[in-house]
Amino acid sequence: MKRYVHTLFFLVLLGLVGCQGQVPLLVAVDEPARELPTLMPTVPPLATAVPLETTLPEPAATPELPPTFTPEASRLPTQTPSATPSPTSTPGPTPTPTNTPEPTPSPVVDRTCPDPVPLKPEYAYYYLSGTAWPTPNPAMSETHFWLTKPLPGGGRYLINDTYPYGWDLDGRLLLHNAVDTAGGMGTPVLAAAPGTVVVAQSDMYEWYGWRCDWYGHLVVVQHDDLWYGQPVFTLYGHVLNINVESGQHVERGEQVAEIGIGGASSAPHLHFEVRIGSNDFTTTRNPMLWVDPGETRGVIAGRLIDPQKRPWQGVTIHLLDEDGTIVATTWSYLDDPLHYINPDEGLAENFLFSDVIPGTYTVYTELQDVIYQVPVVVEARAIATVEIVTEPYKPTPSDE
């Protein structure tokens, strides 16, 4: 089959804001557009047992692209590109959080341990959802780098980028609703912003995660500032030696616990979540859109959708520098029957590159024998946005 190259333009919104082999493509039937969940649903038993988180893997070797690949288009498609350039603006200072509009009361969450224990669903890769993905909301598009690195040392916040938010480590683990950072036992864990501790305990007998005893021990802080009337929570999981208590107010950078093990983890690391609206496993957002990347790094938030705005799930996406070298790899968000992975309300992203050195790059992916390339410019302490609208789904022989 002939291959075509789609070179799309980029939209850059600036502000204070291993390579898996392709498997058979799937497409879902049409469903109503999804809405972000607010309450913890009852979790039904599903197909297979949940694998426990284990030692964090080392990043895979940088994948190689086919020898014929070049960052520049070799042949252009006849259709009109789906995006046009947007003016570039200078990143401003991190916006001051606002307490307006009036806050929405947090729903009461049932903490009763589920019985039976929920089971791991099967995730689909290179899969076109039947549900339309949320669309960006310009009214909520300002950046919110309100949080600082929850570990000592300042500087960059380095995470395990082989297991980012919305990915399952090639089927080995549960769909990830957080980011992880390896660290030695006893490393201080720090509050990412001022707030009040609302949880500081074991979760052996109370339901805060996928199941009870998911974190072992955890700390949850409800922060002082609201996001469009919604409370913002950060969760610090698999911790030990908790030195705060519920109801205590903490300041940014104040120690709340230490890196440990426990629950679904057998190797020391910090599991860090951001929850919006409710202290609930279903309300997480990608933490790398909330943690300040610092003065030497930026973030790319992307959308990979079809013309009907349905998201492609579990697709490998590369970031290439100006020489065409792969400098980072990520995956579009997976989904499960309970929709535990959520996009940012303003950006409606379904993939993300964090800790990106400022410069000019190309976002590259391939679907159904079509190559898509999007140029993007990254600036420090800012979010660049890209949208890839693929050709309409083409059934494969196995679909017919």
mmCIF file of C-alpha atoms in Angstrom:
data_model
loop_
_atom_site.group_PDB
_atom_site.id
_atom_site.type_symbol
_atom_site.label_atom_id
_atom_site.label_comp_id
_atom_site.label_asym_id
_atom_site.label_seq_id
_atom_site.Cartn_x
_atom_site.Cartn_y
_atom_site.Cartn_z
ATOM 1 C CA MET A 1 0.000 0.000 0.000
ATOM 2 C CA LYS A 2 1.268 3.407 -0.823
ATOM 3 C CA ARG A 3 2.213 5.568 2.081
ATOM 4 C CA TYR A 4 1.286 9.183 2.266
ATOM 5 C CA VAL A 5 2.755 11.857 4.429
ATOM 6 C CA HIS A 6 0.542 14.323 6.165
ATOM 7 C CA THR A 7 2.296 17.462 7.240
ATOM 8 C CA LEU A 8 0.022 19.369 9.516
ATOM 9 C CA PHE A 9 0.536 22.783 10.911
ATOM 10 C CA PHE A 10 0.647 23.456 14.561
ATOM 11 C CA LEU A 11 -1.196 25.526 17.083
ATOM 12 C CA VAL A 12 0.997 26.897 19.806
ATOM 13 C CA LEU A 13 -0.674 28.171 22.940
ATOM 14 C CA LEU A 14 1.894 29.732 25.209
ATOM 15 C CA GLY A 15 1.411 30.673 28.751
ATOM 16 C CA LEU A 16 2.322 29.620 32.176
ATOM 17 C CA VAL A 17 1.171 25.954 31.498
ATOM 18 C CA GLY A 18 9.345 0.925 24.045
ATOM 19 C CA CYS A 19 8.228 1.910 20.811
ATOM 20 C CA GLN A 20 5.404 -0.544 20.518
ATOM 21 C CA GLY A 21 4.777 -2.490 17.364
ATOM 22 C CA GLN A 22 1.509 -1.748 15.633
ATOM 23 C CA VAL A 23 -1.234 -4.278 16.324
ATOM 24 C CA PRO A 24 -4.450 -4.792 14.355
ATOM 25 C CA LEU A 25 -6.533 -1.635 14.272
ATOM 26 C CA LEU A 26 -9.936 -1.665 15.913
ATOM 27 C CA VAL A 27 -12.852 0.701 15.723
ATOM 28 C CA ALA A 28 -15.753 1.003 18.137
ATOM 29 C CA VAL A 29 -19.410 1.622 17.413
ATOM 30 C CA ASP A 30 -20.769 5.116 17.902
ATOM 31 C CA GLU A 31 -21.636 6.041 21.470
ATOM 32 C CA PRO A 32 -22.735 9.267 23.170
ATOM 33 C CA ALA A 33 -19.953 11.771 23.833
ATOM 34 C CA ARG A 34 -18.296 11.083 27.184
ATOM 35 C CA GLU A 35 -18.445 13.463 30.123
ATOM 36 C CA LEU A 36 -15.866 13.778 32.851
ATOM 37 C CA PRO A 37 -16.880 11.653 35.845
ATOM 38 C CA THR A 38 -17.595 13.228 39.203
ATOM 39 C CA LEU A 39 -18.445 10.415 41.594
ATOM 40 C CA MET A 40 -16.750 7.095 42.251
ATOM 41 C CA PRO A 41 -18.893 4.429 40.542
ATOM 42 C CA THR A 42 -19.310 0.928 41.830
ATOM 43 C CA VAL A 43 -16.607 -1.122 40.139
ATOM 44 C CA PRO A 44 -17.928 -4.309 38.541
ATOM 45 C CA PRO A 45 -15.743 -7.401 38.277
ATOM 46 C CA LEU A 46 -13.939 -7.513 34.936
ATOM 47 C CA ALA A 47 -11.840 -9.977 33.052
ATOM 48 C CA THR A 48 -8.394 -10.507 34.566
ATOM 49 C CA ALA A 49 -6.618 -9.944 37.849
ATOM 50 C CA VAL A 50 -4.807 -6.667 38.492
ATOM 51 C CA PRO A 51 -1.022 -6.998 38.214
ATOM 52 C CA LEU A 52 0.852 -5.337 41.026
ATOM 53 C CA GLU A 53 3.206 -2.458 40.340
ATOM 54 C CA THR A 54 6.736 -3.731 40.588
ATOM 55 C CA THR A 55 10.212 -2.351 40.145
ATOM 56 C CA LEU A 56 10.162 0.624 37.832
ATOM 57 C CA PRO A 57 11.656 -0.369 34.472
ATOM 58 C CA GLU A 58 14.538 1.404 32.888
ATOM 59 C CA PRO A 59 13.556 3.371 29.778
ATOM 60 C CA ALA A 60 13.756 1.339 26.612
ATOM 61 C CA ALA A 61 16.391 2.041 24.028
ATOM 62 C CA THR A 62 15.558 4.813 21.601
ATOM 63 C CA PRO A 63 13.524 3.249 18.789
ATOM 64 C CA GLU A 64 14.698 3.557 15.222
ATOM 65 C CA LEU A 65 12.468 4.814 12.454
ATOM 66 C CA PRO A 66 12.477 3.183 9.018
ATOM 67 C CA PRO A 67 15.525 4.158 6.937
ATOM 68 C CA THR A 68 13.306 5.887 4.406
ATOM 69 C CA PHE A 69 11.871 8.301 6.984
ATOM 70 C CA THR A 70 12.822 11.961 6.886
ATOM 71 C CA PRO A 71 11.199 14.730 8.903
ATOM 72 C CA GLU A 72 10.227 16.546 5.719
ATOM 73 C CA ALA A 73 7.309 15.399 3.623
ATOM 74 C CA SER A 74 8.291 13.395 0.568
ATOM 75 C CA ARG A 75 4.816 13.425 -0.972
ATOM 76 C CA LEU A 76 1.909 15.569 0.118
ATOM 77 C CA PRO A 77 -1.685 14.328 0.247
ATOM 78 C CA THR A 78 -4.313 15.998 -1.912
ATOM 79 C CA GLN A 79 -6.626 16.825 0.986
ATOM 80 C CA THR A 80 -6.485 20.180 2.779
ATOM 81 C CA PRO A 81 -4.436 20.192 5.985
ATOM 82 C CA SER A 82 -6.619 20.018 9.107
ATOM 83 C CA ALA A 83 -4.893 22.814 11.005
ATOM 84 C CA THR A 84 -3.422 26.204 10.282
ATOM 85 C CA PRO A 85 -0.675 28.044 12.111
ATOM 86 C CA SER A 86 -1.578 30.077 15.146
ATOM 87 C CA PRO A 87 0.218 33.253 16.185
ATOM 88 C CA THR A 88 2.999 32.772 18.685
ATOM 89 C CA SER A 89 2.747 34.582 21.992
ATOM 90 C CA THR A 90 5.312 35.175 24.680
ATOM 91 C CA PRO A 91 4.854 33.034 27.808
ATOM 92 C CA GLY A 92 3.698 35.083 30.748
ATOM 93 C CA PRO A 93 4.062 34.488 34.468
ATOM 94 C CA THR A 94 2.138 31.671 36.101
ATOM 95 C CA PRO A 95 -1.421 32.962 36.566
ATOM 96 C CA THR A 96 -2.629 33.627 40.067
ATOM 97 C CA PRO A 97 -5.182 30.996 41.096
ATOM 98 C CA THR A 98 -8.674 32.329 41.487
ATOM 99 C CA ASN A 99 -11.402 31.478 43.937
ATOM 100 C CA THR A 100 -14.196 32.413 41.553
ATOM 101 C CA PRO A 101 -16.764 31.241 40.570
ATOM 102 C CA GLU A 102 -18.402 29.892 43.693
ATOM 103 C CA PRO A 103 -16.950 26.510 44.664
ATOM 104 C CA THR A 104 -18.871 23.360 43.894
ATOM 105 C CA PRO A 105 -19.292 21.210 47.015
ATOM 106 C CA SER A 106 -17.194 18.041 46.867
ATOM 107 C CA PRO A 107 -19.347 14.937 46.572
ATOM 108 C CA VAL A 108 -19.283 12.426 49.373
ATOM 109 C CA VAL A 109 -17.276 9.401 48.272
ATOM 110 C CA ASP A 110 -18.034 5.912 49.549
ATOM 111 C CA ARG A 111 -14.801 4.525 51.028
ATOM 112 C CA THR A 112 -16.111 1.005 51.596
ATOM 113 C CA CYS A 113 -13.655 -1.523 50.163
ATOM 114 C CA PRO A 114 -15.090 -3.091 46.999
ATOM 115 C CA ASP A 115 -16.131 -6.721 47.261
ATOM 116 C CA PRO A 116 -15.186 -8.550 45.159
ATOM 117 C CA VAL A 117 -11.871 -6.849 44.413
ATOM 118 C CA PRO A 118 -12.051 -5.185 40.967
ATOM 119 C CA LEU A 119 -10.241 -6.926 38.139
ATOM 120 C CA LYS A 120 -8.067 -5.447 35.424
ATOM 121 C CA PRO A 121 -9.894 -4.731 32.164
ATOM 122 C CA GLU A 122 -8.401 -5.424 28.778
ATOM 123 C CA TYR A 123 -7.112 -2.301 27.015
ATOM 124 C CA ALA A 124 -7.140 -1.793 23.255
ATOM 125 C CA TYR A 125 -4.156 -0.437 21.303
ATOM 126 C CA TYR A 126 -4.254 1.418 17.983
ATOM 127 C CA TYR A 127 -7.967 1.613 18.707
ATOM 128 C CA LEU A 128 -10.422 4.242 17.515
ATOM 129 C CA SER A 129 -12.971 4.967 20.227
ATOM 130 C CA GLY A 130 -16.664 5.124 19.434
ATOM 131 C CA THR A 131 -17.047 8.036 21.865
ATOM 132 C CA ALA A 132 -16.204 11.609 20.915
ATOM 133 C CA TRP A 133 -13.389 13.078 23.001
ATOM 134 C CA PRO A 134 -13.961 16.350 24.892
ATOM 135 C CA THR A 135 -13.066 19.475 22.928
ATOM 136 C CA PRO A 136 -10.766 22.245 24.205
ATOM 137 C CA ASN A 137 -12.472 24.958 26.222
ATOM 138 C CA PRO A 138 -10.864 28.330 25.424
ATOM 139 C CA ALA A 139 -12.420 29.834 28.554
ATOM 140 C CA MET A 140 -10.266 27.487 30.663
ATOM 141 C CA SER A 141 -7.152 27.449 28.492
ATOM 142 C CA GLU A 142 -4.790 29.444 30.706
ATOM 143 C CA THR A 143 -1.935 27.458 32.164
ATOM 144 C CA HIS A 144 -1.979 26.267 35.749
ATOM 145 C CA PHE A 145 1.582 25.470 36.762
ATOM 146 C CA TRP A 146 0.577 25.949 40.395
ATOM 147 C CA LEU A 147 2.498 22.986 41.773
ATOM 148 C CA THR A 148 6.182 22.520 42.450
ATOM 149 C CA LYS A 149 8.245 19.374 42.385
ATOM 150 C CA PRO A 150 7.146 17.168 45.329
ATOM 151 C CA LEU A 151 10.702 15.998 45.984
ATOM 152 C CA PRO A 152 13.825 17.771 47.261
ATOM 153 C CA GLY A 153 16.523 19.371 45.152
ATOM 154 C CA GLY A 154 14.627 21.835 43.015
ATOM 155 C CA GLY A 155 15.222 21.767 39.278
ATOM 156 C CA ARG A 156 13.498 19.434 36.865
ATOM 157 C CA TYR A 157 10.769 16.982 37.886
ATOM 158 C CA LEU A 158 11.891 13.733 36.269
ATOM 159 C CA ILE A 159 9.354 10.937 35.962
ATOM 160 C CA ASN A 160 9.351 7.400 34.630
ATOM 161 C CA ASP A 161 8.451 8.274 31.035
ATOM 162 C CA THR A 162 7.931 4.625 30.062
ATOM 163 C CA TYR A 163 4.848 4.585 32.313
ATOM 164 C CA PRO A 164 3.281 8.057 31.923
ATOM 165 C CA TYR A 165 -0.239 9.140 32.741
ATOM 166 C CA GLY A 166 -2.766 7.214 30.640
ATOM 167 C CA TRP A 167 -0.484 4.289 29.723
ATOM 168 C CA ASP A 168 -0.161 0.689 30.981
ATOM 169 C CA LEU A 169 3.486 -0.146 30.246
ATOM 170 C CA ASP A 170 2.676 -2.325 27.233
ATOM 171 C CA GLY A 171 -0.006 -4.256 29.098
ATOM 172 C CA ARG A 172 2.135 -5.086 32.108
ATOM 173 C CA LEU A 173 0.394 -2.814 34.612
ATOM 174 C CA LEU A 174 -2.889 -1.101 35.315
ATOM 175 C CA LEU A 175 -3.743 2.022 33.329
ATOM 176 C CA HIS A 176 -1.739 4.758 35.080
ATOM 177 C CA ASN A 177 -3.595 7.710 36.590
ATOM 178 C CA ALA A 178 -0.442 9.315 38.007
ATOM 179 C CA VAL A 179 3.256 9.794 37.378
ATOM 180 C CA ASP A 180 6.039 7.936 39.190
ATOM 181 C CA THR A 181 9.511 8.944 40.310
ATOM 182 C CA ALA A 182 11.977 6.406 41.638
ATOM 183 C CA GLY A 183 13.822 7.344 44.816
ATOM 184 C CA GLY A 184 15.626 5.887 47.748
ATOM 185 C CA MET A 185 13.769 4.749 50.828
ATOM 186 C CA GLY A 186 13.410 7.659 53.195
ATOM 187 C CA THR A 187 13.650 10.423 50.563
ATOM 188 C CA PRO A 188 11.513 13.335 51.800
ATOM 189 C CA VAL A 189 8.151 13.852 50.071
ATOM 190 C CA LEU A 190 7.131 17.512 49.945
ATOM 191 C CA ALA A 191 3.794 19.306 49.653
ATOM 192 C CA ALA A 192 3.486 20.616 46.079
ATOM 193 C CA ALA A 193 1.517 23.736 47.147
ATOM 194 C CA PRO A 194 -0.067 25.170 50.297
ATOM 195 C CA GLY A 195 -3.121 23.331 51.533
ATOM 196 C CA THR A 196 -4.803 21.243 54.194
ATOM 197 C CA VAL A 197 -4.079 17.567 54.728
ATOM 198 C CA VAL A 198 -7.298 15.586 54.283
ATOM 199 C CA VAL A 199 -5.840 12.054 54.327
ATOM 200 C CA ALA A 200 -2.713 10.765 56.099
ATOM 201 C CA GLN A 201 -3.020 7.056 56.723
ATOM 202 C CA SER A 202 -3.068 3.503 55.447
ATOM 203 C CA ASP A 203 -5.645 2.586 52.827
ATOM 204 C CA MET A 204 -5.913 -1.021 53.965
ATOM 205 C CA TYR A 205 -9.550 -0.572 54.982
ATOM 206 C CA GLU A 206 -10.614 2.539 53.048
ATOM 207 C CA TRP A 207 -11.011 2.888 49.290
ATOM 208 C CA TYR A 208 -8.864 5.629 47.748
ATOM 209 C CA GLY A 209 -7.374 3.856 44.713
ATOM 210 C CA TRP A 210 -8.168 1.027 42.339
ATOM 211 C CA ARG A 211 -8.857 -1.141 45.375
ATOM 212 C CA CYS A 212 -8.125 -0.992 49.070
ATOM 213 C CA ASP A 213 -4.444 -1.357 49.992
ATOM 214 C CA TRP A 214 -3.556 0.178 46.629
ATOM 215 C CA TYR A 215 -1.116 2.740 48.014
ATOM 216 C CA GLY A 216 -0.136 1.113 51.308
ATOM 217 C CA HIS A 217 0.035 4.531 52.920
ATOM 218 C CA LEU A 218 -0.911 7.843 51.364
ATOM 219 C CA VAL A 219 -1.167 11.548 52.020
ATOM 220 C CA VAL A 220 -3.746 13.743 50.264
ATOM 221 C CA VAL A 221 -3.603 17.549 50.403
ATOM 222 C CA GLN A 222 -6.524 19.771 49.407
ATOM 223 C CA HIS A 223 -4.927 22.971 48.169
ATOM 224 C CA ASP A 224 -5.920 26.457 49.206
ATOM 225 C CA ASP A 225 -6.808 27.699 45.728
ATOM 226 C CA LEU A 226 -9.657 26.572 43.527
ATOM 227 C CA TRP A 227 -9.665 25.804 39.811
ATOM 228 C CA TYR A 228 -12.844 27.374 38.389
ATOM 229 C CA GLY A 229 -14.661 26.668 41.626
ATOM 230 C CA GLN A 230 -13.330 23.129 41.921
ATOM 231 C CA PRO A 231 -10.988 21.958 44.684
ATOM 232 C CA VAL A 232 -7.551 20.697 43.658
ATOM 233 C CA PHE A 233 -6.020 17.712 45.473
ATOM 234 C CA THR A 234 -2.586 16.116 45.274
ATOM 235 C CA LEU A 235 -2.015 12.535 46.368
ATOM 236 C CA TYR A 236 1.330 11.092 47.464
ATOM 237 C CA GLY A 237 1.246 7.296 47.364
ATOM 238 C CA HIS A 238 3.422 4.393 48.592
ATOM 239 C CA VAL A 239 4.838 6.618 51.338
ATOM 240 C CA LEU A 240 6.071 5.792 54.838
ATOM 241 C CA ASN A 241 6.889 7.762 57.973
ATOM 242 C CA ILE A 242 4.007 10.167 57.510
ATOM 243 C CA ASN A 243 4.671 13.233 59.649
ATOM 244 C CA VAL A 244 1.434 15.195 59.130
ATOM 245 C CA GLU A 245 -2.122 14.522 60.202
ATOM 246 C CA SER A 246 -5.559 15.157 58.771
ATOM 247 C CA GLY A 247 -6.656 18.745 59.274
ATOM 248 C CA GLN A 248 -3.117 20.119 59.426
ATOM 249 C CA HIS A 249 -2.243 23.018 57.129
ATOM 250 C CA VAL A 250 1.036 22.648 55.207
ATOM 251 C CA GLU A 251 3.088 25.087 53.175
ATOM 252 C CA ARG A 252 4.676 24.540 49.786
ATOM 253 C CA GLY A 253 7.812 22.409 50.187
ATOM 254 C CA GLU A 254 6.936 21.213 53.692
ATOM 255 C CA GLN A 255 7.734 17.552 54.276
ATOM 256 C CA VAL A 256 4.649 15.336 54.583
ATOM 257 C CA ALA A 257 6.179 11.842 54.407
ATOM 258 C CA GLU A 258 9.033 9.774 52.933
ATOM 259 C CA ILE A 259 9.328 7.616 49.824
ATOM 260 C CA GLY A 260 8.546 4.016 50.716
ATOM 261 C CA ILE A 261 6.857 0.893 49.444
ATOM 262 C CA GLY A 262 3.511 -0.722 50.100
ATOM 263 C CA GLY A 263 0.163 -1.506 48.560
ATOM 264 C CA ALA A 264 0.593 -2.334 44.874
ATOM 265 C CA SER A 265 4.290 -1.375 44.859
ATOM 266 C CA SER A 266 7.294 -3.461 45.808
ATOM 267 C CA ALA A 267 9.978 -0.928 44.808
ATOM 268 C CA PRO A 268 10.483 2.480 46.423
ATOM 269 C CA HIS A 269 9.075 5.370 44.408
ATOM 270 C CA LEU A 270 6.655 8.272 44.704
ATOM 271 C CA HIS A 271 3.274 7.866 43.011
ATOM 272 C CA PHE A 272 1.959 11.412 42.465
ATOM 273 C CA GLU A 273 -1.613 12.240 41.442
ATOM 274 C CA VAL A 274 -3.595 15.408 40.774
ATOM 275 C CA ARG A 275 -7.343 15.161 41.409
ATOM 276 C CA ILE A 276 -9.815 17.876 40.421
ATOM 277 C CA GLY A 277 -13.256 18.410 41.944
ATOM 278 C CA SER A 278 -13.264 15.453 44.300
ATOM 279 C CA ASN A 279 -10.751 13.311 46.178
ATOM 280 C CA ASP A 280 -11.630 10.362 44.010
ATOM 281 C CA PHE A 281 -9.732 7.845 41.856
ATOM 282 C CA THR A 282 -11.941 8.776 38.875
ATOM 283 C CA THR A 283 -11.081 12.499 38.890
ATOM 284 C CA THR A 284 -7.356 12.503 38.109
ATOM 285 C CA ARG A 285 -5.648 14.737 35.543
ATOM 286 C CA ASN A 286 -2.174 14.547 34.042
ATOM 287 C CA PRO A 287 0.121 15.954 36.775
ATOM 288 C CA MET A 288 2.632 17.245 34.215
ATOM 289 C CA LEU A 289 0.132 19.935 33.216
ATOM 290 C CA TRP A 290 0.140 21.163 36.827
ATOM 291 C CA VAL A 291 3.784 20.918 37.931
ATOM 292 C CA ASP A 292 5.927 23.915 36.980
ATOM 293 C CA PRO A 293 8.444 22.649 34.377
ATOM 294 C CA GLY A 294 10.917 25.361 35.338
ATOM 295 C CA GLU A 295 12.843 27.925 33.341
ATOM 296 C CA THR A 296 14.599 25.417 31.070
ATOM 297 C CA ARG A 297 11.770 23.123 29.964
ATOM 298 C CA GLY A 298 8.344 23.209 28.328
ATOM 299 C CA VAL A 299 5.416 20.872 27.663
ATOM 300 C CA ILE A 300 3.582 19.672 24.534
ATOM 301 C CA ALA A 301 -0.113 18.783 24.902
ATOM 302 C CA GLY A 302 -1.545 16.985 21.891
ATOM 303 C CA ARG A 303 -4.744 15.605 20.445
ATOM 304 C CA LEU A 304 -4.862 12.563 18.135
ATOM 305 C CA ILE A 305 -8.409 12.282 16.780
ATOM 306 C CA ASP A 306 -10.351 11.314 13.676
ATOM 307 C CA PRO A 307 -12.598 13.734 11.705
ATOM 308 C CA GLN A 308 -15.492 12.868 14.051
ATOM 309 C CA LYS A 309 -13.338 13.938 17.032
ATOM 310 C CA ARG A 310 -13.021 10.390 18.312
ATOM 311 C CA PRO A 311 -9.699 9.653 20.020
ATOM 312 C CA TRP A 312 -7.157 7.121 18.867
ATOM 313 C CA GLN A 313 -6.046 5.103 21.908
ATOM 314 C CA GLY A 314 -2.725 3.417 22.654
ATOM 315 C CA VAL A 315 -0.896 4.814 19.615
ATOM 316 C CA THR A 316 2.884 5.317 19.707
ATOM 317 C CA ILE A 317 3.889 8.930 19.108
ATOM 318 C CA HIS A 318 7.457 10.219 18.675
ATOM 319 C CA LEU A 319 9.019 13.623 19.168
ATOM 320 C CA LEU A 320 11.821 14.374 16.703
ATOM 321 C CA ASP A 321 14.374 17.155 16.810
ATOM 322 C CA GLU A 322 15.398 19.242 13.810
ATOM 323 C CA ASP A 323 17.802 16.498 12.673
ATOM 324 C CA GLY A 324 15.007 13.906 12.648
ATOM 325 C CA THR A 325 16.338 12.120 15.741
ATOM 326 C CA ILE A 326 13.791 10.695 18.173
ATOM 327 C CA VAL A 327 14.198 12.535 21.466
ATOM 328 C CA ALA A 328 11.083 11.267 23.243
ATOM 329 C CA THR A 329 8.313 8.698 22.831
ATOM 330 C CA THR A 330 4.878 8.627 24.375
ATOM 331 C CA TRP A 331 1.491 7.009 23.787
ATOM 332 C CA SER A 332 -2.019 8.363 23.358
ATOM 333 C CA TYR A 333 -4.182 7.798 26.405
ATOM 334 C CA LEU A 334 -5.793 4.419 26.807
ATOM 335 C CA ASP A 335 -9.311 4.079 28.179
ATOM 336 C CA ASP A 336 -11.222 1.548 30.229
ATOM 337 C CA PRO A 337 -14.940 0.925 30.852
ATOM 338 C CA LEU A 338 -14.964 3.330 33.823
ATOM 339 C CA HIS A 339 -13.078 6.195 32.107
ATOM 340 C CA TYR A 340 -10.440 6.657 34.810
ATOM 341 C CA ILE A 341 -8.263 8.813 32.522
ATOM 342 C CA ASN A 342 -9.347 12.415 31.998
ATOM 343 C CA PRO A 343 -8.091 15.289 29.856
ATOM 344 C CA ASP A 344 -7.553 18.833 31.040
ATOM 345 C CA GLU A 345 -10.752 20.858 30.633
ATOM 346 C CA GLY A 346 -8.990 23.630 28.738
ATOM 347 C CA LEU A 347 -6.703 21.548 26.512
ATOM 348 C CA ALA A 348 -8.645 18.289 26.002
ATOM 349 C CA GLU A 349 -5.348 16.517 25.289
ATOM 350 C CA ASN A 350 -4.923 12.784 24.826
ATOM 351 C CA PHE A 351 -1.127 12.659 24.743
ATOM 352 C CA LEU A 352 1.628 14.675 26.367
ATOM 353 C CA PHE A 353 5.368 15.280 26.188
ATOM 354 C CA SER A 354 6.860 16.826 29.343
ATOM 355 C CA ASP A 355 10.336 18.057 30.277
ATOM 356 C CA VAL A 356 11.035 19.228 26.702
ATOM 357 C CA ILE A 357 14.014 21.486 25.998
ATOM 358 C CA PRO A 358 12.836 24.665 24.228
ATOM 359 C CA GLY A 359 13.245 24.426 20.473
ATOM 360 C CA THR A 360 11.634 23.327 17.220
ATOM 361 C CA TYR A 361 10.389 19.742 16.905
ATOM 362 C CA THR A 362 8.190 17.445 14.850
ATOM 363 C CA VAL A 363 5.467 15.266 16.374
ATOM 364 C CA TYR A 364 5.395 12.051 14.340
ATOM 365 C CA THR A 365 3.045 9.070 14.233
ATOM 366 C CA GLU A 366 1.788 6.515 11.736
ATOM 367 C CA LEU A 367 -1.726 5.088 11.451
ATOM 368 C CA GLN A 368 -3.164 2.825 8.775
ATOM 369 C CA ASP A 369 -0.126 3.278 6.541
ATOM 370 C CA VAL A 370 -0.344 7.065 6.691
ATOM 371 C CA ILE A 371 2.428 9.150 8.249
ATOM 372 C CA TYR A 372 1.459 12.266 10.169
ATOM 373 C CA GLN A 373 3.953 14.994 11.043
ATOM 374 C CA VAL A 374 3.251 18.194 12.957
ATOM 375 C CA PRO A 375 5.888 20.887 13.495
ATOM 376 C CA VAL A 376 5.818 22.468 16.941
ATOM 377 C CA VAL A 377 7.815 25.120 18.767
ATOM 378 C CA VAL A 378 8.387 24.673 22.505
ATOM 379 C CA GLU A 379 9.202 27.554 24.802
ATOM 380 C CA ALA A 380 10.261 27.449 28.426
ATOM 381 C CA ARG A 381 7.597 27.280 31.111
ATOM 382 C CA ALA A 382 4.870 27.134 28.462
ATOM 383 C CA ILE A 383 2.573 24.614 26.819
ATOM 384 C CA ALA A 384 2.632 24.093 23.054
ATOM 385 C CA THR A 385 -0.466 22.423 21.658
ATOM 386 C CA VAL A 386 -0.803 20.256 18.568
ATOM 387 C CA GLU A 387 -3.754 18.519 16.987
ATOM 388 C CA ILE A 388 -3.500 15.639 14.535
ATOM 389 C CA VAL A 389 -6.729 14.877 12.680
ATOM 390 C CA THR A 390 -6.309 11.578 10.889
ATOM 391 C CA GLU A 391 -7.952 10.393 7.718
ATOM 392 C CA PRO A 392 -11.304 8.641 8.245
ATOM 393 C CA TYR A 393 -11.011 5.113 9.528
ATOM 394 C CA LYS A 394 -10.372 2.576 6.784
ATOM 395 C CA PRO A 395 -11.561 -0.962 7.598
ATOM 396 C CA THR A 396 -8.924 -3.635 7.282
ATOM 397 C CA PRO A 397 -9.683 -7.092 5.818
ATOM 398 C CA SER A 398 -10.106 -8.465 9.348
ATOM 399 C CA ASP A 399 -12.902 -5.910 9.992
ATOM 400 C CA GLU A 400 -14.951 -6.961 6.984
#
